[in-house]
Coordinates of C-alpha atoms and ligand atoms in Angstrom, one line a residue:
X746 CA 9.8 -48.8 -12.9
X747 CA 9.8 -48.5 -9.2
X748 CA 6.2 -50.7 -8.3
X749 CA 6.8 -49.4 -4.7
X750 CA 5.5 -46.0 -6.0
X751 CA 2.6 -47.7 -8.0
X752 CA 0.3 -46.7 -4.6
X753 CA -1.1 -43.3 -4.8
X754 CA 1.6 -40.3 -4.6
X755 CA 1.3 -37.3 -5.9
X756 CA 3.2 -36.7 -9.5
X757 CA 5.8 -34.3 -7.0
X758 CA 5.7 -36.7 -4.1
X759 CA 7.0 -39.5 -6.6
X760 CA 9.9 -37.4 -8.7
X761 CA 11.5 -35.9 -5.7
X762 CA 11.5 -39.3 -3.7
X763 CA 12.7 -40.7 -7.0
X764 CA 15.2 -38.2 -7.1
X765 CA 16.9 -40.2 -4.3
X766 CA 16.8 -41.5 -0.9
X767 CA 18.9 -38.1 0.9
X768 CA 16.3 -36.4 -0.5
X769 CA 13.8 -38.4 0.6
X770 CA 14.2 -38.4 4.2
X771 CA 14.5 -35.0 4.3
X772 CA 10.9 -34.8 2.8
X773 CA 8.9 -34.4 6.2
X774 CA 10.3 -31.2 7.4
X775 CA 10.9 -30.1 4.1
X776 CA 7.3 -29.6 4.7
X777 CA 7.4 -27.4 7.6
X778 CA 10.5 -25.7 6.1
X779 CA 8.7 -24.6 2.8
X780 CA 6.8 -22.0 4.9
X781 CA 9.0 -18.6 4.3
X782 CA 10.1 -17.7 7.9
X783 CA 10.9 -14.1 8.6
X784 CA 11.2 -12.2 11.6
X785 CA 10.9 -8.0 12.3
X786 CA 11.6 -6.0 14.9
X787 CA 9.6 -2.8 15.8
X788 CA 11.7 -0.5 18.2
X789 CA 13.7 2.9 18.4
X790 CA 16.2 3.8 15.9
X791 CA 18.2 6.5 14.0
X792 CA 18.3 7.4 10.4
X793 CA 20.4 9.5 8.3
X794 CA 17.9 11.0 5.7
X795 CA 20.8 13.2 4.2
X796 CA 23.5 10.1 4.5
X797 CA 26.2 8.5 6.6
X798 CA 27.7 12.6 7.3
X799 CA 24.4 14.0 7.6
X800 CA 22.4 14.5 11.3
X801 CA 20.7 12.0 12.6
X802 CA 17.2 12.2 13.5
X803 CA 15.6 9.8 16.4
X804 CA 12.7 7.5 14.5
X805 CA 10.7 4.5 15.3
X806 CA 12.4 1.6 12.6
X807 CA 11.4 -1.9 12.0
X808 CA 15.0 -4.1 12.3
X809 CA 16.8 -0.3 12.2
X810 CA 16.0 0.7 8.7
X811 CA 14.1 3.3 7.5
X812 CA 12.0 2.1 5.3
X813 CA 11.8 -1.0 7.1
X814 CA 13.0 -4.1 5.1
X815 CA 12.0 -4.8 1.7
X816 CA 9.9 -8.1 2.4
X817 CA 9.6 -10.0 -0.8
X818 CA 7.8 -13.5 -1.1
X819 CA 6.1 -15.6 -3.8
X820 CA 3.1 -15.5 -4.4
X821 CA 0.7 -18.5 -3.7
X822 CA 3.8 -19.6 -0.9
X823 CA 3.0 -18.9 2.6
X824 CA 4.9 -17.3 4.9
X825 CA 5.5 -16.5 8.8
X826 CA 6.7 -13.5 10.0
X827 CA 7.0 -13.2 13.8
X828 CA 6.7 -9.3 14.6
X829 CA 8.8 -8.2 17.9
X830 CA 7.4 -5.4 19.5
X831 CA 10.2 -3.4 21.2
X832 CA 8.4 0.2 21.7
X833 CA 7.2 1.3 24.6
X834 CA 3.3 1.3 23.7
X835 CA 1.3 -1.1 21.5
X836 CA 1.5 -2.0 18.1
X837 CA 0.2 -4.4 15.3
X838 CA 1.5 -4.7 11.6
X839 CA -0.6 -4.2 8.9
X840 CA -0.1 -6.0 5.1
X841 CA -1.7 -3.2 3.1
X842 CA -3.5 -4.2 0.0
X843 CA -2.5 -7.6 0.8
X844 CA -5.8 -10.2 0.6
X845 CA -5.3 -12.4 3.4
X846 CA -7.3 -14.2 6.6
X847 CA -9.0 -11.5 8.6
X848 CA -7.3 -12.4 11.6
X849 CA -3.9 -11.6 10.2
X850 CA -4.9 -7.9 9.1
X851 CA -3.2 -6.2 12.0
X852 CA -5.7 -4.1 12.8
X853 CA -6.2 -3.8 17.1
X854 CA -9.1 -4.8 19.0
X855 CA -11.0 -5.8 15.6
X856 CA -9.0 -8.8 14.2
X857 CA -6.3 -9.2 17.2
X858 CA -5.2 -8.3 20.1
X859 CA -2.4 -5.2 19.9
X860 CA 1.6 -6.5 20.7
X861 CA 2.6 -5.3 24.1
X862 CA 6.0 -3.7 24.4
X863 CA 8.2 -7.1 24.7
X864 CA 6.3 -9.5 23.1
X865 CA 5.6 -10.7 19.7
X866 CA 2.9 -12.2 17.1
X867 CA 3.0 -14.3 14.4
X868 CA 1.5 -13.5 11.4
X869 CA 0.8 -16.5 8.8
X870 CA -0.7 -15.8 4.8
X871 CA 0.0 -16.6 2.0
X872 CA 0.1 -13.8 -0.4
X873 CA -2.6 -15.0 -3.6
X874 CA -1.6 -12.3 -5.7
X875 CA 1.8 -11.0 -7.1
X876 CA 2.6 -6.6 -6.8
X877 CA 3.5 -3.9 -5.1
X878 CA 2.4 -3.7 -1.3
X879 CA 3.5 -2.5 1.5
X880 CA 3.0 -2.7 6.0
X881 CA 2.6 -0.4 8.4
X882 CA 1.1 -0.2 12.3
X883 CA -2.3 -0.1 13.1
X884 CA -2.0 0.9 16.1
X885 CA -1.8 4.5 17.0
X886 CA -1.1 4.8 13.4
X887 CA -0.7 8.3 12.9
X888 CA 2.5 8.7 15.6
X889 CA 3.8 5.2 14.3
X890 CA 3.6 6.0 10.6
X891 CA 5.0 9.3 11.2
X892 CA 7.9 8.5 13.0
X893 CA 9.0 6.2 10.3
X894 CA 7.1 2.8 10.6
X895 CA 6.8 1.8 6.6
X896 CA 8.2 -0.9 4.5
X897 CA 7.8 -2.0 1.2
X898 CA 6.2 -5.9 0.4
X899 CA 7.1 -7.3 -2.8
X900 CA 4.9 -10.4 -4.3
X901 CA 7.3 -11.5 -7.1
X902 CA 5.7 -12.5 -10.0
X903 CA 6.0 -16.3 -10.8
X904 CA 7.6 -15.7 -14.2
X905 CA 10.3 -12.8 -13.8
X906 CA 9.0 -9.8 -15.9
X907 CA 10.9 -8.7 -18.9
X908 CA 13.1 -5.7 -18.0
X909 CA 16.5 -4.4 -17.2
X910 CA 16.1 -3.4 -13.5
X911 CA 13.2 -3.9 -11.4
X912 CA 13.2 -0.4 -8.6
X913 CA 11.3 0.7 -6.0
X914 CA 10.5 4.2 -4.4
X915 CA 9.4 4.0 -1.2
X916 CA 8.2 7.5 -0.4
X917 CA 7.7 9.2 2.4
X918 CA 7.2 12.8 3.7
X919 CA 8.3 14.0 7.3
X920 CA 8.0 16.9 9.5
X921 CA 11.0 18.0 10.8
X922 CA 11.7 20.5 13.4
X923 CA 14.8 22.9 13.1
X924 CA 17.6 20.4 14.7
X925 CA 16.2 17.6 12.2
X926 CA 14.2 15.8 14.9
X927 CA 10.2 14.7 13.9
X928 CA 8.2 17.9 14.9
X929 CA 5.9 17.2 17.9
X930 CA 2.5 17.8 17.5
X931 CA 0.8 15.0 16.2
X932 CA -2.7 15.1 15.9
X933 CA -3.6 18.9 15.7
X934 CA -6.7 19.7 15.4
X935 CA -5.8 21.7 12.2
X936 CA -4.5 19.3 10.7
X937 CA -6.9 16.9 11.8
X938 CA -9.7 19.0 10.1
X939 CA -7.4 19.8 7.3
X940 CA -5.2 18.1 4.8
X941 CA -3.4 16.4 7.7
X942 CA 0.1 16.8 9.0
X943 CA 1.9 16.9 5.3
X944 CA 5.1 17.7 6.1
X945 CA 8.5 19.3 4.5
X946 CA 10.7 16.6 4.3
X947 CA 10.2 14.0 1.5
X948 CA 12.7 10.9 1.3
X949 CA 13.2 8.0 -1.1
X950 CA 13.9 4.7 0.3
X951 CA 15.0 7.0 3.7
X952 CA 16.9 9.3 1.5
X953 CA 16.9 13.2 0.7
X954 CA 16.7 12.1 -3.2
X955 CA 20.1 11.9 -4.6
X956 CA 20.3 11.6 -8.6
X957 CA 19.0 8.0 -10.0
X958 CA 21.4 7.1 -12.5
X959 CA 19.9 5.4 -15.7
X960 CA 21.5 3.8 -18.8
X961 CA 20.3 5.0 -21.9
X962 CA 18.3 2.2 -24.0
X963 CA 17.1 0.6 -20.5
X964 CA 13.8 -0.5 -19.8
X965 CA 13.0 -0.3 -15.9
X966 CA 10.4 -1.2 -13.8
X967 CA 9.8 1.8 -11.4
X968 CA 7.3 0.5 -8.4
X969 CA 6.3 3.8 -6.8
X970 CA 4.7 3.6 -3.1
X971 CA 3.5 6.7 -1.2
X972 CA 3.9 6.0 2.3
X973 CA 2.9 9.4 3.9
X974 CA 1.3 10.6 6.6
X975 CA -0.4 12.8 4.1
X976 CA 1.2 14.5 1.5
X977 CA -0.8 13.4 -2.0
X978 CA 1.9 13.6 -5.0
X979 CA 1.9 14.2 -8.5
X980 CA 5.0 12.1 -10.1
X981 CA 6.3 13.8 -13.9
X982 CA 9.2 12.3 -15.5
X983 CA 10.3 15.2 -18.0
X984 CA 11.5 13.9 -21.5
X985 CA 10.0 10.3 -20.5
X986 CA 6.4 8.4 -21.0
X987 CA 6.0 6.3 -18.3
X988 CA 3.2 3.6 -18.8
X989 CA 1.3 2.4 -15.7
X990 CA 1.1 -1.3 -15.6
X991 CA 0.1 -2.2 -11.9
X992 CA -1.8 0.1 -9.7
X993 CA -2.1 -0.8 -5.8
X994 CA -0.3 -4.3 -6.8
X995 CA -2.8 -5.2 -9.2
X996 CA -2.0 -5.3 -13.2
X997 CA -3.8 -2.9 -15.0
X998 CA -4.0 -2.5 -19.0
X999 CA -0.9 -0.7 -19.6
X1000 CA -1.3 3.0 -20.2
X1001 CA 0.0 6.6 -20.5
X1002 CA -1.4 8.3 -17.3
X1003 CA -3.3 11.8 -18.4
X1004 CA -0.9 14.5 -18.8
X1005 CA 1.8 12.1 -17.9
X1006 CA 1.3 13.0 -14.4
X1007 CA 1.3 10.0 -12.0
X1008 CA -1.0 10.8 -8.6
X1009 CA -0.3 9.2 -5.6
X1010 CA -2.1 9.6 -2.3
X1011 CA -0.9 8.2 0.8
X1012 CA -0.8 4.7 0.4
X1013 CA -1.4 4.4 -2.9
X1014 CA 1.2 1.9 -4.8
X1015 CA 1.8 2.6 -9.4
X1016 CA 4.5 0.6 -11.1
X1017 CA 5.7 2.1 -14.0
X1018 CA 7.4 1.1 -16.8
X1019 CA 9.8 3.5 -18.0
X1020 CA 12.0 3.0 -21.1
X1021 CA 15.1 5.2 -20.6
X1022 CA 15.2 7.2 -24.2
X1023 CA 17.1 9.6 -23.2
X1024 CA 20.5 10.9 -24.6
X1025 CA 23.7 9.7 -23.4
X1026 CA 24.6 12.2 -20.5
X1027 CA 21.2 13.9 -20.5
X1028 CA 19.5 14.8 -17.2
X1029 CA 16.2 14.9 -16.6
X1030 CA 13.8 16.0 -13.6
X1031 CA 11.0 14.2 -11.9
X1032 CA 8.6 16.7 -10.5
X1033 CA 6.0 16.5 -8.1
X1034 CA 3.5 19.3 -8.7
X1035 CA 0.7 18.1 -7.2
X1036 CA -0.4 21.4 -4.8
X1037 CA -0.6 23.9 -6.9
X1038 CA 2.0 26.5 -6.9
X1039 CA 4.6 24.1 -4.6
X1040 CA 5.9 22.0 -7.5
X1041 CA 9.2 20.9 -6.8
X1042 CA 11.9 18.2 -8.3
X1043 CA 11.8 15.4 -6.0
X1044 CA 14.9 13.3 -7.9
X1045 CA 17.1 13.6 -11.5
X1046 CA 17.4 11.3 -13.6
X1047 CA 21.2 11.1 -14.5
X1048 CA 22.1 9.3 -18.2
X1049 CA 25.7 8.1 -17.5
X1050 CA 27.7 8.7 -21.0
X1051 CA 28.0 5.2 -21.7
X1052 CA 26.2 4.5 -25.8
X1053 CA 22.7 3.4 -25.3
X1054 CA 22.2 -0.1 -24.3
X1055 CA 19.6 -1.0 -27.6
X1056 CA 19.0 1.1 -30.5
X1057 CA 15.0 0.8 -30.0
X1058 CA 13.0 0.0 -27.4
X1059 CA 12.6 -3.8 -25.8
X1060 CA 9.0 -4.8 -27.8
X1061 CA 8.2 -7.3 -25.1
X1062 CA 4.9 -7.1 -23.6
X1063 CA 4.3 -4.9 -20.8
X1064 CA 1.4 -6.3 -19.4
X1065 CA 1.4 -8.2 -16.5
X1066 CA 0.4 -11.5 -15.8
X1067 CA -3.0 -11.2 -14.1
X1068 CA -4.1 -11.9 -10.6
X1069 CA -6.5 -14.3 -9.7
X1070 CA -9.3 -11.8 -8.7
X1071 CA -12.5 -12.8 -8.5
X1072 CA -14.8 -11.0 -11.3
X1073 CA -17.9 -8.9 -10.0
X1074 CA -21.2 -10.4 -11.1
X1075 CA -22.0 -6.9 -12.1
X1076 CA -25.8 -7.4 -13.4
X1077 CA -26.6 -9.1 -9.8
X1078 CA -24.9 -6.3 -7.5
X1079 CA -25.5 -5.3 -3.5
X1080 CA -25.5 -1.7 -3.7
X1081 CA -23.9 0.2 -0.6
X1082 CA -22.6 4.0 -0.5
X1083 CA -20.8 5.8 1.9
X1084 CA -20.7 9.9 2.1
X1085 CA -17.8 11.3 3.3
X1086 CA -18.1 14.4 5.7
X1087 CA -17.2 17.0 8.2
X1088 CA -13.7 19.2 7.8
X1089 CA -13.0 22.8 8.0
X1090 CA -15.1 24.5 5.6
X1091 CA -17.3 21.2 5.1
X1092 CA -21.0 22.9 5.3
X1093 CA -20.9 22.2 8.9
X1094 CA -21.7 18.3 7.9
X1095 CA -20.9 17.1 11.6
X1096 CA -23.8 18.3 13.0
X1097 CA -25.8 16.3 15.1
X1098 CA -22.9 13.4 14.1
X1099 CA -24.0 10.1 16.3
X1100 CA -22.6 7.2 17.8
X1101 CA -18.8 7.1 18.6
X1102 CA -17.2 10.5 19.4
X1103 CA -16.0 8.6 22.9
X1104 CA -13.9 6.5 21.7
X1105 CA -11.6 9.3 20.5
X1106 CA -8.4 7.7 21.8
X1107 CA -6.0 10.0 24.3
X1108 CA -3.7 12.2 23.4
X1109 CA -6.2 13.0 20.2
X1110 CA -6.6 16.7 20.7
X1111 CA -9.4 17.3 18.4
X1112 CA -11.6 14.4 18.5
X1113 CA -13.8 14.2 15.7
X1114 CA -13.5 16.2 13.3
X1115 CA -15.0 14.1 10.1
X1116 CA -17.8 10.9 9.7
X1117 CA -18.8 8.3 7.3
X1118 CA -22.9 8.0 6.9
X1119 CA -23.4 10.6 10.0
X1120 CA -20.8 8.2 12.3
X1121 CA -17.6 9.1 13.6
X1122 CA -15.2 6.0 14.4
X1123 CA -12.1 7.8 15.7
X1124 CA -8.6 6.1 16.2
X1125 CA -7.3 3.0 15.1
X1126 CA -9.8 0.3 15.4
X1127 CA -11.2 -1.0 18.6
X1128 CA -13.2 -4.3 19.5
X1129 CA -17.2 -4.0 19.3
X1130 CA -16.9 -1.4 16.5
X1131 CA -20.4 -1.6 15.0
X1132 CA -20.8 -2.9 10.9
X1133 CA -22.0 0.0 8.6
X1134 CA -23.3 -2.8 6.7
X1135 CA -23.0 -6.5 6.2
X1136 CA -22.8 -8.7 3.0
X1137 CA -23.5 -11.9 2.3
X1138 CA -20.0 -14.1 1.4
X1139 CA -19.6 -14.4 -2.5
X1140 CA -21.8 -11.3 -3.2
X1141 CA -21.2 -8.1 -5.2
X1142 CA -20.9 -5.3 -3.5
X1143 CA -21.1 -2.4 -5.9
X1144 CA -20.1 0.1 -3.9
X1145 CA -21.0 3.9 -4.0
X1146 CA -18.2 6.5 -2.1
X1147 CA -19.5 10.5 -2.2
X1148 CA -17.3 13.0 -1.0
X1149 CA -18.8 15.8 0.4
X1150 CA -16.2 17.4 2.4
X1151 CA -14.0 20.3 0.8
X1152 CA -10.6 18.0 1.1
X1153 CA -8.8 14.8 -0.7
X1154 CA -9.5 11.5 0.9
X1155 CA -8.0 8.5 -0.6
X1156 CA -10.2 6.0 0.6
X1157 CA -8.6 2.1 1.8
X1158 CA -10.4 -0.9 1.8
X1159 CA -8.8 -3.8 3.6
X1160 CA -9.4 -7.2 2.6
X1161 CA -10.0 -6.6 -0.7
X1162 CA -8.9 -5.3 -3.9
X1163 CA -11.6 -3.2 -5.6
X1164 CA -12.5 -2.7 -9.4
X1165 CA -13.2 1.2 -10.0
X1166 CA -16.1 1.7 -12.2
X1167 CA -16.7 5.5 -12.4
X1168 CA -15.7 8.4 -11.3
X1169 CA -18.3 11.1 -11.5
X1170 CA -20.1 9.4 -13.9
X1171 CA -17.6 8.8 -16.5
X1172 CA -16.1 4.9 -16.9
X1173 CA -12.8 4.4 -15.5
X1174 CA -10.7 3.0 -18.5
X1175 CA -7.9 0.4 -18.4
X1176 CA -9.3 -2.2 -15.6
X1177 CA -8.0 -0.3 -13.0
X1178 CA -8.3 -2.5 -9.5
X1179 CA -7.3 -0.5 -6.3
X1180 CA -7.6 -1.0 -2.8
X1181 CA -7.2 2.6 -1.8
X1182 CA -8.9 5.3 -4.3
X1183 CA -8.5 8.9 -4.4
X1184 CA -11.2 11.2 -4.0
X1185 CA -11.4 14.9 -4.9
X1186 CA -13.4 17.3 -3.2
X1187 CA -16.7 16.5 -4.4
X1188 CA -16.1 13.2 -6.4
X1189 CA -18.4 10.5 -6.5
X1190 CA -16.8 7.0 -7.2
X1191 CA -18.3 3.8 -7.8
X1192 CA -17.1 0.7 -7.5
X1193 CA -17.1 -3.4 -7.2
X1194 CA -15.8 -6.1 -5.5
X1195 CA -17.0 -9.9 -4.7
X1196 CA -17.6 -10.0 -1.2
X1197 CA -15.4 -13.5 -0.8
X1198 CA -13.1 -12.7 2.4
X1199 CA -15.3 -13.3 5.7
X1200 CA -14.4 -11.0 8.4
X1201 CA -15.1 -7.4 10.1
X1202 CA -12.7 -5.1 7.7
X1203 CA -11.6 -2.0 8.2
X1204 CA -12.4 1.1 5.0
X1205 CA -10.9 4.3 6.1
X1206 CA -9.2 7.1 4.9
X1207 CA -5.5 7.1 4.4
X1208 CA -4.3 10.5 5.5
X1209 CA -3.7 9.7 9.2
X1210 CA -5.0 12.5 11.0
X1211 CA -8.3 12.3 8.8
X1212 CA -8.8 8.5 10.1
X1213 CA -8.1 9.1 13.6
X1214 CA -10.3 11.9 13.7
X1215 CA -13.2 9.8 12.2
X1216 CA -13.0 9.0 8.6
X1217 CA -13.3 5.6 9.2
X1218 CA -15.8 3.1 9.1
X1219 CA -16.2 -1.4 9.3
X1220 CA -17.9 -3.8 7.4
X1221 CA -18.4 -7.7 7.9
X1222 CA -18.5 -10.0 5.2
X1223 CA -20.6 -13.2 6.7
Ligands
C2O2721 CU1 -2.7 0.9 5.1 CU2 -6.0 0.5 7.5 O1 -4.3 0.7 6.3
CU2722 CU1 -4.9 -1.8 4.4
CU2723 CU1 -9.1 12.0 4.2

């Protein structure tokens, strides 16, 4: 034995400097080095949504891609991603669903100061749980998200999950004008009061949805991510089951969604698990019907001829490992509710509505057209936006949202990852966690989460137009 380790080193400390005295010198800055450097650039671009012959159409692209890089990191490892603004107006990135130091949620004026064209900020978390995410702008969201600012973060699991191919869908829905170029017009005031600007476009990882080819006898994990402005979707895979396994990054108790139908409002991450029983050579269409009466097939899936890959499917488990969420003290709750109103045909809710309408930022033609609790907080986020309520850290917040507007709002929560109880009164089966939930007109959802994550945090609703026109509200944990 080696007494000159018998002082107190840590159990890694002593079998890597055993491992050798190269290694050993190289231990300081392996330090500083752990720390997952990345760097993204926000500027101008061009995409081809119908491929390398197709037009090209004039988008806002973080390093040139739309979507914008897949970032994947490990969770519990930190990482630093320096984010170069090169628009011409502000901008901030946002880690959605990720739960992470307040001052690194992106949003402007509330937890930092917006990027000027030219310069850069450094972001620095380190993600505590493994899923399906994804980042965006905060910053005069609705233009930035429309003209293409999305990407897809994965948190890879510690132990790689048992399954052929591991995919992702990053979807998103544009308005094009005749000549392919993004339709001007952001911010209408119908569509502000309406189901905001959904659009009649819908790509796949950038693409017009070609075929997806698929093996027969595969078992694939399928992480779906609505990145839309607005467009809600309603995923069926014909001739397949898909189970749910993880909904807005968090693992949930595998299941069959109802009627196989797999909903997705903007923002709203489900990975699936699909087991490809198909035949050889089969094809089958994945439709999204979720406005009734415009059902359309968004991809195929393609069986290539080859004999399937396993005569029965895989029987490993499909549930995922769990994330280390802290569990609501549910008998010793803090009970806060939120009503959602205004909207076209909403009972003329905004009424008398208080407090912010001047902060309406420019080029907003509408103003507001919606509030949370009687208060309209229009835009993006600003400094000095008042608290609709405060908790104490470490607290339960059960938390009670009533729709009372005539439209779908799914409703986002930074910071934290919420555990849906109910939804109008019935339980909400198969541990379902989410950090944005979907609310039909009318719904009343209930919900919990431990207030553990100190900050001012933004909860807003997802369709663009319907937060920059005042669905939007802050809350500071102490
Ligand atoms: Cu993805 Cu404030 O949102
Ligand atoms: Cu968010
Ligand atoms: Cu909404």
């Amino acid at each position: 034995m080696n007494t000159d380790f018998s002082f107190a080193v840590s159990r890694r400390g002593f079998l890597v400097a055993a491992a050798g005295a190269a290694v050993s010198a190289s231990l300081r800055p392996a330090r500083a080095s752990a720390v997952d450097e990345r760097q993204i650039k926000v500027a101008p671009g061009q995409a081809r949504f119908s491929g390398a012959d197709g037009p090209s159409t004039a988008v806002w692209a973080y390093d040139g891609t739309i979507p914008g890089p897949i970032l994947r990191l490990r969770q519990g490892e930190p990482v630093r991603i320096t984010v170069e603004n090169g628009l011409e107006e502000d901008t901030t990135v946002h880690w959605h669903g990720i739960r992470l130091p307040n001052a690194m949620d992106g949003v402007p004026g509330l937890t930092q100061p917006p990027i000027k064209p030219g310069e850069s900020f450094v972001y620095e978390f380190t993600p505590p749980d493994a899923g399906t995410f994804w980042y965006h702008p905060h910053a005069d969201s609705l233009v930035q998200l429309g003209r293409g600012l999305a990407g897809a973060l994965i948190v890879e699991e510690r132990e790689p999950v048992a399954v052929d191919r591991d995919l992702l869908w990053l979807l998103q829905d544009w308005r094009l004008a005749s000549g392919g170029q993004i339709a001007a017009g952001f911010g209408s005031a119908m569509d502000a009061a309406m189901s905001g600007r959904v659009g009649n476009v819908v790509t796949i990882n950038g693409r017009a949805p070609a075929d997806l080819s698929v093996k027969a006898g595969e078992r694939v994990r399928l992480r779906l991510a609505n990145a839309s402005l607005a467009r809600m979707m309603a995923l069926r895979f014909q001739g397949h089951s898909p189970v749910a396994i993880a909904i807005d990054g968090q693992p949930c108790d595998p299941h069959e969604p109802e009627g196989g139908r797999l909903v997705l409002a903007p923002a709203m991450r489900i990975d699936i698990v699909l087991d490809m029983q198909g035949d050889p050579g089969s094809r089958h269409a994945v439709i999204d019907d979720f406005y009734d009466g415009l059902a359309y097939t968004l991809t195929t899936l393609a069986y290539d001829a080859e004999p399937p890959l396993r005569a029965h499917p895989l029987d490993a488990s499909l549930a995922l490992p769990l994330n280390p969420l802290p569990a609501p003290d549910l008998a010793n709750v803090v009970r806060q509710e939120i009503v959602l109103q205004g909207g076209m045909m909403g009972g003329g809710k905004l009424a008398g509505v208080g407090g912010m309408m001047g902060m309406a930022t420019p080029g907003m033609h509408g103003g507001a057209a919606w509030a949370i609790n009687g208060m309209s907080m229009t835009g993006d986020g600003h400094a000095g936006m008042a608290p609709q309520f405060t908790l104490e850290r470490g607290a339960t917040c059960h938390l009670t949202m009533r729709n009372e507007t005539a439209w779908w709002h799914p409703m986002h929560v930074h910071g934290f990852s919420m555990l849906v109880l109910s939804r109008n009164g019935s339980p909400v089966p198969h541990r379902q966690w989410q950090d944005t939930v979907l609310l039909a007109p009318k719904d009343i959802i209930e919900c919990a989460f431990v207030a553990d994550n100190p900050g001012d945090w933004m909860l807003h609703c997802h369709v663009a137009d319907h937060q920059m026109a005042g669905l939007m509200t802050v809350f500071r944990v102490n």
